[in-house]
Tab-separated table of C-alpha atoms and ligand atoms in Angstrom:
chain	number	residue	atom	x	y	z
A	9	MET	CA	-2.137	-3.990	-2.962
A	10	ASN	CA	-5.676	-5.084	-2.172
A	11	GLN	CA	-7.195	-2.404	-4.350
A	12	SER	CA	-5.106	-3.684	-7.231
A	13	ARG	CA	-5.980	-7.322	-6.510
A	14	SER	CA	-9.656	-6.344	-6.494
A	15	GLU	CA	-9.133	-4.891	-9.975
A	16	HIS	CA	-7.703	-8.271	-10.957
A	17	ILE	CA	-10.714	-10.125	-9.506
A	18	GLU	CA	-13.038	-7.788	-11.402
A	19	TYR	CA	-11.087	-8.552	-14.582
A	20	LEU	CA	-11.412	-12.322	-14.003
A	21	LEU	CA	-15.140	-12.047	-13.334
A	22	LYS	CA	-15.799	-9.890	-16.384
A	23	LYS	CA	-13.813	-12.294	-18.553
A	24	ALA	CA	-16.060	-15.108	-17.283
A	25	GLY	CA	-19.175	-13.156	-18.297
A	26	PHE	CA	-20.170	-11.521	-14.991
A	27	LYS	CA	-21.125	-7.861	-14.940
A	28	ALA	CA	-20.444	-5.216	-12.305
A	29	CYS	CA	-23.537	-3.934	-10.487
A	30	LEU	CA	-24.540	-0.342	-10.922
A	31	GLU	CA	-25.024	1.756	-7.817
A	32	GLY	CA	-28.496	1.139	-6.384
A	33	GLU	CA	-28.882	-2.262	-8.084
A	34	GLU	CA	-29.230	-5.371	-5.915
A	35	PRO	CA	-26.145	-7.542	-6.335
A	36	ASP	CA	-26.317	-11.316	-6.933
A	37	ILE	CA	-22.742	-11.769	-5.768
A	38	VAL	CA	-20.735	-9.762	-3.256
A	39	VAL	CA	-16.959	-10.223	-3.238
A	40	PHE	CA	-14.964	-9.224	-0.146
A	41	ASN	CA	-11.235	-8.893	-0.590
A	42	THR	CA	-9.947	-8.671	2.962
A	43	CYS	CA	-6.904	-7.420	4.869
A	44	ALA	CA	-5.484	-8.886	8.073
A	45	VAL	CA	-2.482	-6.666	8.671
A	46	ARG	CA	-3.858	-5.107	11.824
A	47	GLU	CA	-6.518	-6.261	14.283
A	48	HIS	CA	-8.609	-3.180	13.466
A	49	ALA	CA	-8.863	-4.072	9.742
A	50	LYS	CA	-9.879	-7.597	10.640
A	51	ASN	CA	-12.615	-6.516	13.052
A	52	ARG	CA	-14.110	-4.089	10.557
A	53	ALA	CA	-14.156	-6.723	7.826
A	54	VAL	CA	-15.916	-9.297	10.051
A	55	SER	CA	-18.577	-6.770	10.956
A	56	ILE	CA	-19.210	-5.622	7.360
A	57	ILE	CA	-19.285	-9.166	5.930
A	58	GLY	CA	-21.633	-10.193	8.764
A	59	GLN	CA	-23.982	-7.319	7.892
A	60	PHE	CA	-24.233	-8.347	4.235
A	61	ALA	CA	-24.516	-12.021	5.082
A	62	SER	CA	-27.400	-11.410	7.477
A	63	GLN	CA	-29.361	-9.563	4.782
A	64	LYS	CA	-29.457	-12.478	2.360
A	65	ARG	CA	-32.702	-12.755	0.441
A	66	LYS	CA	-34.923	-15.846	0.712
A	67	ASP	CA	-33.567	-17.223	-2.568
A	68	GLY	CA	-30.077	-17.378	-1.035
A	69	PHE	CA	-28.752	-14.342	-2.916
A	70	PRO	CA	-26.504	-12.454	-2.826
A	71	ILE	CA	-23.784	-15.062	-2.868
A	72	ILE	CA	-21.083	-14.017	-0.393
A	73	LEU	CA	-17.484	-14.643	-1.447
A	74	VAL	CA	-14.610	-13.841	0.893
A	75	CYS	CA	-10.986	-13.886	-0.190
A	76	GLY	CA	-7.705	-12.226	0.768
A	77	CYS	CA	-5.420	-12.348	3.775
A	78	MET	CA	-8.149	-12.692	6.380
A	79	SER	CA	-9.670	-15.800	4.852
A	80	GLN	CA	-6.187	-17.296	4.450
A	81	ILE	CA	-5.405	-16.772	8.130
A	82	TYR	CA	-8.811	-17.090	9.786
A	83	GLN	CA	-10.528	-19.703	7.651
A	84	LYS	CA	-12.225	-21.604	10.510
A	85	GLU	CA	-12.948	-18.561	12.635
A	86	LEU	CA	-14.612	-16.751	9.740
A	87	LEU	CA	-16.867	-19.667	8.876
A	88	HIS	CA	-17.813	-19.913	12.530
A	89	HIS	CA	-18.586	-16.182	12.949
A	90	VAL	CA	-20.229	-15.667	9.551
A	91	PRO	CA	-22.013	-18.937	8.714
A	92	ASN	CA	-23.634	-17.468	5.597
A	93	ILE	CA	-20.406	-17.298	3.607
A	94	ASP	CA	-20.831	-19.195	0.310
A	95	VAL	CA	-17.299	-19.175	-1.089
A	96	LEU	CA	-14.104	-18.808	0.907
A	97	LEU	CA	-10.685	-18.845	-0.668
A	98	GLY	CA	-7.109	-18.136	0.272
A	99	THR	CA	-4.575	-15.774	-1.189
A	100	HIS	CA	-3.158	-18.231	-3.735
A	101	ASN	CA	-6.424	-19.218	-5.384
A	102	LEU	CA	-7.706	-15.981	-6.885
A	103	GLU	CA	-7.753	-17.360	-10.427
A	104	GLU	CA	-10.448	-19.806	-9.283
A	105	VAL	CA	-12.935	-17.093	-8.268
A	106	PRO	CA	-15.195	-17.375	-11.370
A	107	LEU	CA	-15.136	-21.191	-11.262
A	108	LEU	CA	-16.046	-21.332	-7.573
A	109	ILE	CA	-18.914	-18.898	-8.045
A	110	GLN	CA	-20.138	-20.991	-10.949
A	111	LYS	CA	-19.992	-24.137	-8.790
A	112	ARG	CA	-21.882	-22.388	-6.027
A	113	LEU	CA	-24.570	-21.249	-8.494
A	114	GLU	CA	-24.976	-24.838	-9.667
A	115	LYS	CA	-25.315	-26.090	-6.084
A	116	GLN	CA	-27.447	-23.217	-4.817
A	117	LYS	CA	-29.407	-25.449	-2.412
A	118	ASP	CA	-26.227	-26.837	-0.877
A	119	THR	CA	-25.443	-25.218	2.454
A	120	GLN	CA	-21.784	-26.202	2.415
A	121	PRO	CA	-19.511	-23.337	1.362
A	122	GLN	CA	-17.099	-23.775	-1.537
A	123	LEU	CA	-13.545	-23.665	-0.189
A	124	ALA	CA	-10.224	-23.312	-2.001
A	125	PHE	CA	-6.909	-23.135	-0.145
A	126	TRP	CA	-3.375	-24.059	-1.005
A	127	SER	CA	-1.090	-24.559	1.895
A	128	LYS	CA	1.987	-23.806	-0.218
A	129	PRO	CA	2.186	-21.099	-2.835
A	130	GLU	CA	4.042	-22.275	-5.886
A	131	GLY	CA	5.663	-20.801	-8.957
A	132	GLN	CA	6.004	-17.238	-10.045
A	133	PHE	CA	3.633	-14.361	-9.648
A	134	LEU	CA	1.944	-14.420	-13.026
A	135	GLU	CA	-1.091	-12.265	-12.240
A	136	THR	CA	-2.134	-10.426	-15.397
A	137	GLY	CA	-5.206	-8.445	-16.378
A	138	TYR	CA	-6.785	-5.706	-14.300
A	139	SER	CA	-10.120	-4.009	-14.735
A	140	ARG	CA	-9.146	-0.434	-13.971
A	141	LYS	CA	-11.605	2.413	-13.682
A	142	PRO	CA	-10.488	5.229	-15.997
A	143	GLY	CA	-8.628	7.829	-13.979
A	144	VAL	CA	-5.364	9.555	-13.286
A	145	SER	CA	-3.454	6.948	-11.256
A	146	ALA	CA	-2.998	3.213	-11.715
A	147	PHE	CA	-1.382	0.494	-9.622
A	148	LEU	CA	0.966	-2.123	-10.996
A	149	PRO	CA	2.020	-4.975	-8.660
A	150	ILE	CA	5.573	-6.177	-9.281
A	151	THR	CA	5.929	-8.676	-6.428
A	152	TYR	CA	3.593	-10.636	-4.209
A	153	GLY	CA	4.353	-12.132	-0.806
A	154	CYS	CA	7.208	-11.329	1.545
A	155	ASN	CA	10.301	-13.113	2.881
A	156	ASN	CA	11.129	-10.782	5.714
A	157	PHE	CA	9.199	-12.098	8.689
A	158	CYS	CA	9.241	-8.916	10.740
A	159	SER	CA	8.221	-10.311	14.094
A	160	TYR	CA	4.963	-8.306	14.352
A	161	CYS	CA	3.754	-8.933	10.812
A	162	VAL	CA	1.248	-11.443	9.517
A	163	VAL	CA	1.854	-10.696	5.814
A	164	PRO	CA	4.417	-13.489	5.103
A	165	TYR	CA	2.045	-16.036	6.685
A	166	ALA	CA	-0.931	-14.708	4.756
A	167	THR	CA	0.727	-14.221	1.377
A	168	GLY	CA	3.645	-16.660	1.236
A	169	PRO	CA	7.218	-16.044	0.104
A	170	GLN	CA	8.112	-13.222	-2.253
A	171	ARG	CA	7.382	-13.985	-5.876
A	172	SER	CA	8.399	-11.424	-8.480
A	173	LYS	CA	6.391	-10.855	-11.620
A	174	PRO	CA	8.533	-11.506	-14.697
A	175	MET	CA	9.787	-8.246	-16.184
A	176	GLU	CA	8.102	-8.801	-19.581
A	177	LEU	CA	4.699	-9.107	-17.876
A	178	ILE	CA	5.269	-5.889	-15.944
A	179	LEU	CA	6.289	-4.004	-19.070
A	180	GLU	CA	3.294	-5.398	-21.002
A	181	GLU	CA	0.908	-4.291	-18.255
A	182	LEU	CA	2.577	-0.885	-18.112
A	183	GLN	CA	2.086	-0.519	-21.859
A	184	LYS	CA	-1.639	-1.211	-21.372
A	185	ILE	CA	-1.860	1.282	-18.508
A	186	LEU	CA	-0.237	3.963	-20.660
A	187	GLU	CA	-2.573	3.191	-23.556
A	188	GLU	CA	-5.530	3.573	-21.176
A	189	GLY	CA	-4.334	7.138	-20.582
A	190	PHE	CA	-3.144	7.005	-16.951
A	191	LYS	CA	-0.737	9.753	-15.923
A	192	GLU	CA	0.764	8.152	-12.860
A	193	VAL	CA	1.679	4.532	-12.163
A	194	THR	CA	2.610	3.154	-8.748
A	195	LEU	CA	4.663	-0.039	-8.697
A	196	LEU	CA	3.603	-2.176	-5.751
A	197	GLY	CA	5.396	-4.678	-3.574
A	198	GLN	CA	5.945	-5.361	0.124
A	199	ASN	CA	9.637	-4.734	-0.508
A	200	VAL	CA	10.175	-3.423	-4.036
A	201	ASN	CA	13.939	-3.185	-3.455
A	202	SER	CA	14.212	-6.970	-3.442
A	203	TYR	CA	12.377	-7.293	-6.772
A	204	GLY	CA	13.832	-10.119	-8.836
A	205	GLU	CA	15.863	-11.830	-6.094
A	206	ASP	CA	13.620	-14.892	-6.358
A	207	LEU	CA	14.141	-14.854	-10.154
A	208	GLY	CA	17.907	-14.942	-9.652
A	209	LEU	CA	18.346	-11.292	-10.647
A	210	LYS	CA	20.920	-9.130	-8.874
A	211	TRP	CA	19.860	-5.479	-8.555
A	212	GLY	CA	16.664	-6.505	-10.345
A	213	PHE	CA	14.810	-3.425	-9.153
A	214	GLU	CA	17.303	-1.065	-10.804
A	215	LYS	CA	17.066	-3.098	-14.034
A	216	LEU	CA	13.288	-2.934	-13.903
A	217	LEU	CA	13.316	0.830	-13.298
A	218	GLU	CA	15.698	1.358	-16.209
A	219	ASN	CA	13.440	-0.632	-18.551
A	220	ILE	CA	10.357	1.211	-17.331
A	221	GLU	CA	12.068	4.539	-17.846
A	222	LYS	CA	12.938	3.604	-21.460
A	223	LEU	CA	9.363	2.554	-22.178
A	224	VAL	CA	7.813	5.657	-20.615
A	225	GLU	CA	10.255	8.071	-22.246
A	226	GLU	CA	9.161	6.895	-25.693
A	227	ARG	CA	5.650	8.199	-24.990
A	228	PRO	CA	4.747	11.666	-26.202
A	229	SER	CA	2.906	12.682	-23.005
A	230	ARG	CA	4.457	12.840	-19.566
A	231	VAL	CA	3.850	10.045	-17.079
A	232	TRP	CA	5.070	9.750	-13.503
A	233	ILE	CA	6.245	6.483	-11.956
A	234	ARG	CA	6.218	5.829	-8.220
A	235	PHE	CA	7.048	2.778	-6.160
A	236	ILE	CA	6.075	1.538	-2.695
A	237	THR	CA	7.277	0.104	-0.325
A	238	SER	CA	11.048	0.356	0.095
A	239	HIS	CA	12.458	-1.740	2.934
A	240	PRO	CA	15.282	0.131	4.725
A	241	LYS	CA	17.394	-3.027	4.967
A	242	ASP	CA	17.439	-3.364	1.150
A	243	MET	CA	17.343	0.316	0.238
A	244	ARG	CA	20.440	1.230	-1.770
A	245	GLU	CA	22.129	4.429	-2.779
A	246	SER	CA	21.955	3.260	-6.418
A	247	ILE	CA	18.139	3.434	-6.323
A	248	VAL	CA	18.285	7.010	-5.046
A	249	ASP	CA	20.787	7.856	-7.809
A	250	LEU	CA	18.454	6.415	-10.464
A	251	VAL	CA	15.581	8.548	-9.197
A	252	LYS	CA	17.802	11.637	-9.176
A	253	GLU	CA	18.804	11.150	-12.832
A	254	SER	CA	15.312	10.234	-13.982
A	255	LYS	CA	12.659	12.379	-15.637
A	256	VAL	CA	9.853	9.943	-14.837
A	257	LEU	CA	10.638	8.413	-11.422
A	258	CYS	CA	9.090	10.482	-8.636
A	259	PRO	CA	11.282	11.468	-5.682
A	260	TYR	CA	9.108	9.952	-2.971
A	261	PHE	CA	10.565	7.208	-0.814
A	262	HIS	CA	8.256	5.239	1.426
A	263	LEU	CA	10.726	3.853	3.901
A	264	PRO	CA	9.042	2.435	7.004
A	265	ILE	CA	11.287	2.854	10.035
A	266	GLN	CA	8.809	1.206	12.483
A	267	ALA	CA	10.865	2.181	15.575
A	268	GLY	CA	13.808	4.375	16.519
A	269	SER	CA	15.497	2.159	19.106
A	270	ASN	CA	17.963	-0.502	18.015
A	271	LYS	CA	16.715	-2.811	20.761
A	272	ILE	CA	13.170	-2.673	19.363
A	273	LEU	CA	14.351	-2.892	15.731
A	274	GLU	CA	16.216	-6.057	16.656
A	275	LEU	CA	13.166	-7.506	18.427
A	276	MET	CA	11.134	-6.610	15.343
A	277	ASN	CA	13.652	-8.479	13.157
A	278	ARG	CA	13.932	-5.506	10.804
A	279	GLY	CA	17.512	-6.128	9.699
A	280	TYR	CA	18.865	-2.568	10.037
A	281	THR	CA	19.937	-0.205	12.765
A	282	LYS	CA	18.796	3.333	13.471
A	283	GLU	CA	22.241	4.489	12.286
A	284	ARG	CA	21.918	2.795	8.876
A	285	TYR	CA	18.401	4.204	8.509
A	286	LEU	CA	19.647	7.712	9.239
A	287	GLU	CA	22.499	7.214	6.779
A	288	ILE	CA	20.200	6.292	3.898
A	289	ALA	CA	17.743	9.062	4.833
A	290	SER	CA	20.589	11.633	4.767
A	291	TYR	CA	21.724	10.257	1.431
A	292	ILE	CA	18.215	10.877	0.057
A	293	ARG	CA	18.105	14.402	1.529
A	294	ASP	CA	21.587	15.285	0.186
A	295	THR	CA	21.097	13.744	-3.257
A	296	ILE	CA	17.550	14.955	-3.954
A	297	PRO	CA	16.742	17.966	-1.758
A	298	ASP	CA	13.151	18.127	-3.080
A	299	ALA	CA	12.416	14.492	-2.268
A	300	SER	CA	9.951	13.419	0.399
A	301	ILE	CA	10.456	10.592	2.819
A	302	GLY	CA	7.423	8.755	4.118
A	303	THR	CA	7.354	6.157	6.838
A	304	ASP	CA	5.332	3.762	8.994
A	305	ILE	CA	5.815	3.670	12.756
A	306	ILE	CA	4.519	1.267	15.382
A	307	VAL	CA	4.318	2.336	19.019
A	308	GLY	CA	3.933	0.042	22.001
A	309	PHE	CA	5.778	-2.986	20.622
A	310	PRO	CA	6.570	-5.559	23.367
A	311	GLU	CA	9.316	-4.279	25.717
A	312	GLU	CA	9.192	-0.730	24.307
A	313	THR	CA	10.109	1.489	27.252
A	314	GLU	CA	9.609	5.231	27.491
A	315	ALA	CA	13.310	5.641	26.601
A	316	ASP	CA	12.879	3.486	23.467
A	317	PHE	CA	9.841	5.514	22.499
A	318	GLN	CA	11.785	8.758	22.973
A	319	GLN	CA	14.308	7.450	20.437
A	320	THR	CA	11.497	7.046	17.906
A	321	LEU	CA	10.561	10.696	18.496
A	322	GLU	CA	14.206	11.723	18.048
A	323	VAL	CA	14.399	9.965	14.685
A	324	VAL	CA	11.187	11.645	13.501
A	325	GLU	CA	12.729	14.981	14.467
A	326	LYS	CA	16.001	14.124	12.679
A	327	VAL	CA	14.598	12.757	9.422
A	328	GLN	CA	11.764	15.323	9.243
A	329	PHE	CA	9.364	12.910	7.569
A	330	GLU	CA	6.881	14.526	5.196
A	331	ILE	CA	4.455	11.625	5.614
A	332	ALA	CA	4.085	9.198	8.520
A	333	TYR	CA	1.495	6.487	9.075
A	334	THR	CA	1.425	5.605	12.739
A	335	PHE	CA	-0.004	2.555	14.495
A	336	ALA	CA	-0.410	1.094	17.959
A	337	TYR	CA	0.983	-2.420	18.104
A	338	SER	CA	-1.542	-5.257	18.042
A	339	PRO	CA	-0.504	-8.927	18.228
A	340	ARG	CA	-1.146	-10.882	15.028
A	341	PRO	CA	-1.645	-14.635	14.796
A	342	LYS	CA	1.316	-16.905	13.964
A	343	THR	CA	3.851	-14.072	14.387
A	344	ARG	CA	6.883	-14.285	16.671
A	345	ALA	CA	5.864	-11.164	18.547
A	346	SER	CA	2.496	-12.689	19.417
A	347	SER	CA	4.285	-15.024	21.816
A	348	MET	CA	6.076	-12.105	23.511
A	349	VAL	CA	4.388	-10.376	26.430
A	350	ASP	CA	2.332	-7.446	25.090
A	351	SER	CA	3.914	-5.344	27.806
A	352	VAL	CA	2.712	-1.817	26.983
A	353	PRO	CA	-0.809	-1.231	28.380
A	354	PRO	CA	-3.451	-0.018	25.855
A	355	GLN	CA	-3.726	3.410	27.525
A	356	GLU	CA	0.025	3.899	27.271
A	357	LYS	CA	0.023	2.846	23.603
A	358	LYS	CA	-2.668	5.442	23.008
A	359	ARG	CA	-0.675	8.143	24.795
A	360	ARG	CA	2.478	7.372	22.803
A	361	LEU	CA	0.507	7.374	19.566
A	362	LEU	CA	-0.966	10.759	20.421
A	363	GLU	CA	2.416	12.241	21.304
A	364	LEU	CA	3.944	10.817	18.133
A	365	ASN	CA	1.109	12.143	15.964
A	366	GLN	CA	1.495	15.617	17.455
A	367	LEU	CA	5.195	15.588	16.625
A	368	VAL	CA	4.542	14.233	13.106
A	369	ARG	CA	2.144	17.139	12.498
A	370	ARG	CA	4.619	19.730	13.825
A	371	VAL	CA	7.438	18.309	11.710
A	372	TYR	CA	5.236	18.286	8.600
A	373	GLN	CA	4.215	21.884	9.130
A	374	LYS	CA	7.814	22.996	9.564
A	375	ARG	CA	8.917	21.090	6.498
A	376	VAL	CA	6.175	22.334	4.163
A	377	GLU	CA	6.605	25.914	5.397
A	378	LYS	CA	9.817	25.958	3.319
A	379	LEU	CA	7.716	25.535	0.175
A	380	ARG	CA	6.056	28.950	0.484
A	381	GLY	CA	6.636	30.955	-2.712
A	382	LYS	CA	8.213	28.020	-4.557
A	383	THR	CA	7.129	26.724	-7.964
A	384	VAL	CA	6.420	23.000	-8.132
A	385	ALA	CA	4.999	20.507	-10.641
A	386	LEU	CA	1.536	19.172	-9.872
A	387	LEU	CA	-0.612	16.356	-11.234
A	388	ILE	CA	-4.281	17.167	-10.648
A	389	ASP	CA	-6.056	14.048	-9.387
A	390	LYS	CA	-9.012	15.233	-7.323
A	391	GLN	CA	-11.969	17.504	-7.813
A	392	GLU	CA	-13.873	18.168	-4.607
A	393	LYS	CA	-14.681	21.658	-3.316
A	394	THR	CA	-11.543	22.684	-5.118
A	395	PHE	CA	-9.062	20.906	-7.382
A	396	SER	CA	-6.072	19.287	-5.787
A	397	GLY	CA	-3.144	17.223	-6.894
A	398	ARG	CA	0.149	15.799	-5.770
A	399	THR	CA	3.670	16.971	-6.376
A	400	PRO	CA	6.282	14.464	-7.622
A	401	SER	CA	7.335	14.233	-3.976
A	402	ASN	CA	3.808	13.132	-3.053
A	403	LEU	CA	2.597	16.246	-1.219
A	404	ARG	CA	-1.046	17.191	-1.679
A	405	VAL	CA	-1.544	20.753	-2.925
A	406	PHE	CA	-4.898	22.541	-3.213
A	407	ILE	CA	-5.549	25.004	-6.016
A	408	GLU	CA	-6.809	28.451	-4.971
A	409	SER	CA	-10.302	28.797	-6.370
A	410	SER	CA	-9.629	31.548	-8.944
A	411	VAL	CA	-8.102	29.203	-11.547
A	412	LYS	CA	-10.112	26.094	-10.917
A	413	ASN	CA	-12.434	26.403	-13.933
A	414	SER	CA	-9.693	25.884	-16.460
A	415	LEU	CA	-8.496	22.607	-14.875
A	416	LYS	CA	-9.396	18.928	-15.052
A	417	PRO	CA	-8.100	15.767	-13.342
A	418	GLY	CA	-5.058	14.458	-15.198
A	419	ASP	CA	-3.648	17.926	-15.918
A	420	MET	CA	0.033	18.412	-15.185
A	421	LEU	CA	1.070	21.959	-14.536
A	422	LEU	CA	3.461	24.197	-12.670
A	423	VAL	CA	2.005	25.914	-9.626
A	424	LYS	CA	3.276	28.504	-7.196
A	425	ILE	CA	2.758	27.778	-3.514
A	426	THR	CA	0.865	30.759	-2.123
A	427	ASP	CA	-0.148	29.732	1.362
A	428	ILE	CA	-0.055	27.064	4.033
A	429	ARG	CA	-3.126	27.037	6.252
A	430	ASP	CA	-4.119	24.427	8.852
A	431	GLY	CA	-1.470	22.072	7.480
A	432	LYS	CA	-2.856	22.341	3.933
A	433	ILE	CA	-0.730	23.610	1.051
A	434	PHE	CA	-2.381	26.052	-1.368
A	435	ALA	CA	-1.136	27.164	-4.772
A	436	GLU	CA	-2.063	28.990	-7.953
A	437	LYS	CA	-1.026	28.433	-11.570
A	438	ALA	CA	2.572	29.582	-12.003
B	26	5AD	N1	0.598	-3.950	14.860
B	26	5AD	C1	0.582	-2.647	14.484
B	26	5AD	N2	0.962	-2.217	13.280
B	26	5AD	C2	1.342	-3.137	12.373
B	26	5AD	N3	1.760	-3.020	11.096
B	26	5AD	C3	2.014	-4.262	10.622
B	26	5AD	N4	1.761	-5.184	11.560
B	26	5AD	C4	1.358	-4.511	12.668
B	26	5AD	C5	0.969	-4.907	13.974
B	26	5AD	N5	0.970	-6.183	14.352
B	26	5AD	C6	1.963	-1.743	10.423
B	26	5AD	C7	3.428	-1.556	10.021
B	26	5AD	C8	3.398	-1.740	8.541
B	26	5AD	C9	2.024	-1.218	8.178
B	26	5AD	C10	1.507	-1.632	6.854
B	26	5AD	O1	1.206	-1.716	9.209
B	26	5AD	O2	3.827	-0.239	10.359
B	26	5AD	O3	4.433	-1.057	7.869
B	27	SF4	FE1	5.494	-7.366	6.937
B	27	SF4	FE2	8.088	-6.861	7.237
B	27	SF4	FE3	7.200	-8.083	5.012
B	27	SF4	FE4	6.658	-5.465	5.415
B	27	SF4	S1	8.691	-6.374	5.145
B	27	SF4	S2	5.208	-7.066	4.734
B	27	SF4	S3	6.392	-5.388	7.641
B	27	SF4	S4	7.137	-8.899	7.100
């Protein structure tokens, strides 16, 4: 989401006449688009911004602009820790970036930073225009904000309630992305399944997917469409059915479970039980056997006992996730969980994380082992030591070196899985 918003900021700045710096050039303006979802992200951002701010030249340049979730949440703290910030703005004021920089340039001698915050986000999500670097994959945000208030999560406080982008704007942007030659488009939202609810649409996400499918199918070359993130409480069988019938929607479902114990899910305010999660996961497995299921998991949430944690491990074993992002719980400001006792000691969180990660790796290896000898579609998107790409189900596959010379990023081809070594999948042209 932040990467995409940075592309929007770049678009706004270019439209206002600013130019991106080339590598090695000294910048006049540095823009930080920050994340506050976990304590770790916040700490890293403070340290990096501080580094840049302390290297300001005598003439006051580069101008330091900080925006995004961290500035929305930690406005005062940031100004206190990094006094050299010139422009600080919240998550609802992005459109003002060029204007605020202009103001700052006019008042260069002024030591007061330019601030822009709205306490209440208003209206729809009308963000348009992104300066995308040419490549294989593009992002397309369809909603901004979140209504769910999971008790550990700062996102609703930092980004405001869910606002869906009107369907015409999404389709227009998609048209542009296709014209720019991208081969894969990822629709973005904190909870894509609830797309359109704030616009009064029922099953808006299905309607959007159907319209996207029509638009993409008219194109002569193949394009893949993905979407993240699906919230288990709003995930529906009808979405899985649409993906099954589709030639363009990729069978990858990012469905964060967060915890395997109903007690913890309730404390997290997730709105589903382990049983419902397992039901929808089985539906995906039965309907689309080649699909992948990805997830996010938090260990060490307040009151998580060893028995609760064991239930998380059991669910990982049952669902056989292909992809899992795992985190140790950290309290976030304003959230309900931050007033609960952070009862799991740091060492214990670390131990649970380690045990979980070991299981995630074992499960992945077992799951991908079944691919040996199979033929799968691949979209080449990386060229490092060797070419690699992702399957529709979002698994990374490396091309054995013998065929690499005839490939380029953006190629779509069929490959045969030849080997699985150290958790990496290898293939050759089918
Ligand atoms: N502590 C740890 N992990 C968190 N996440 C969100 N908030 C927290 C927190 N307070 C994780 C969730 C979410 C992912 C983006 O970050 O797993 O899905
Ligand atoms: Fe945070 Fe929950 Fe919203 Fe995801 S759904 S952004 S975890 S509040």
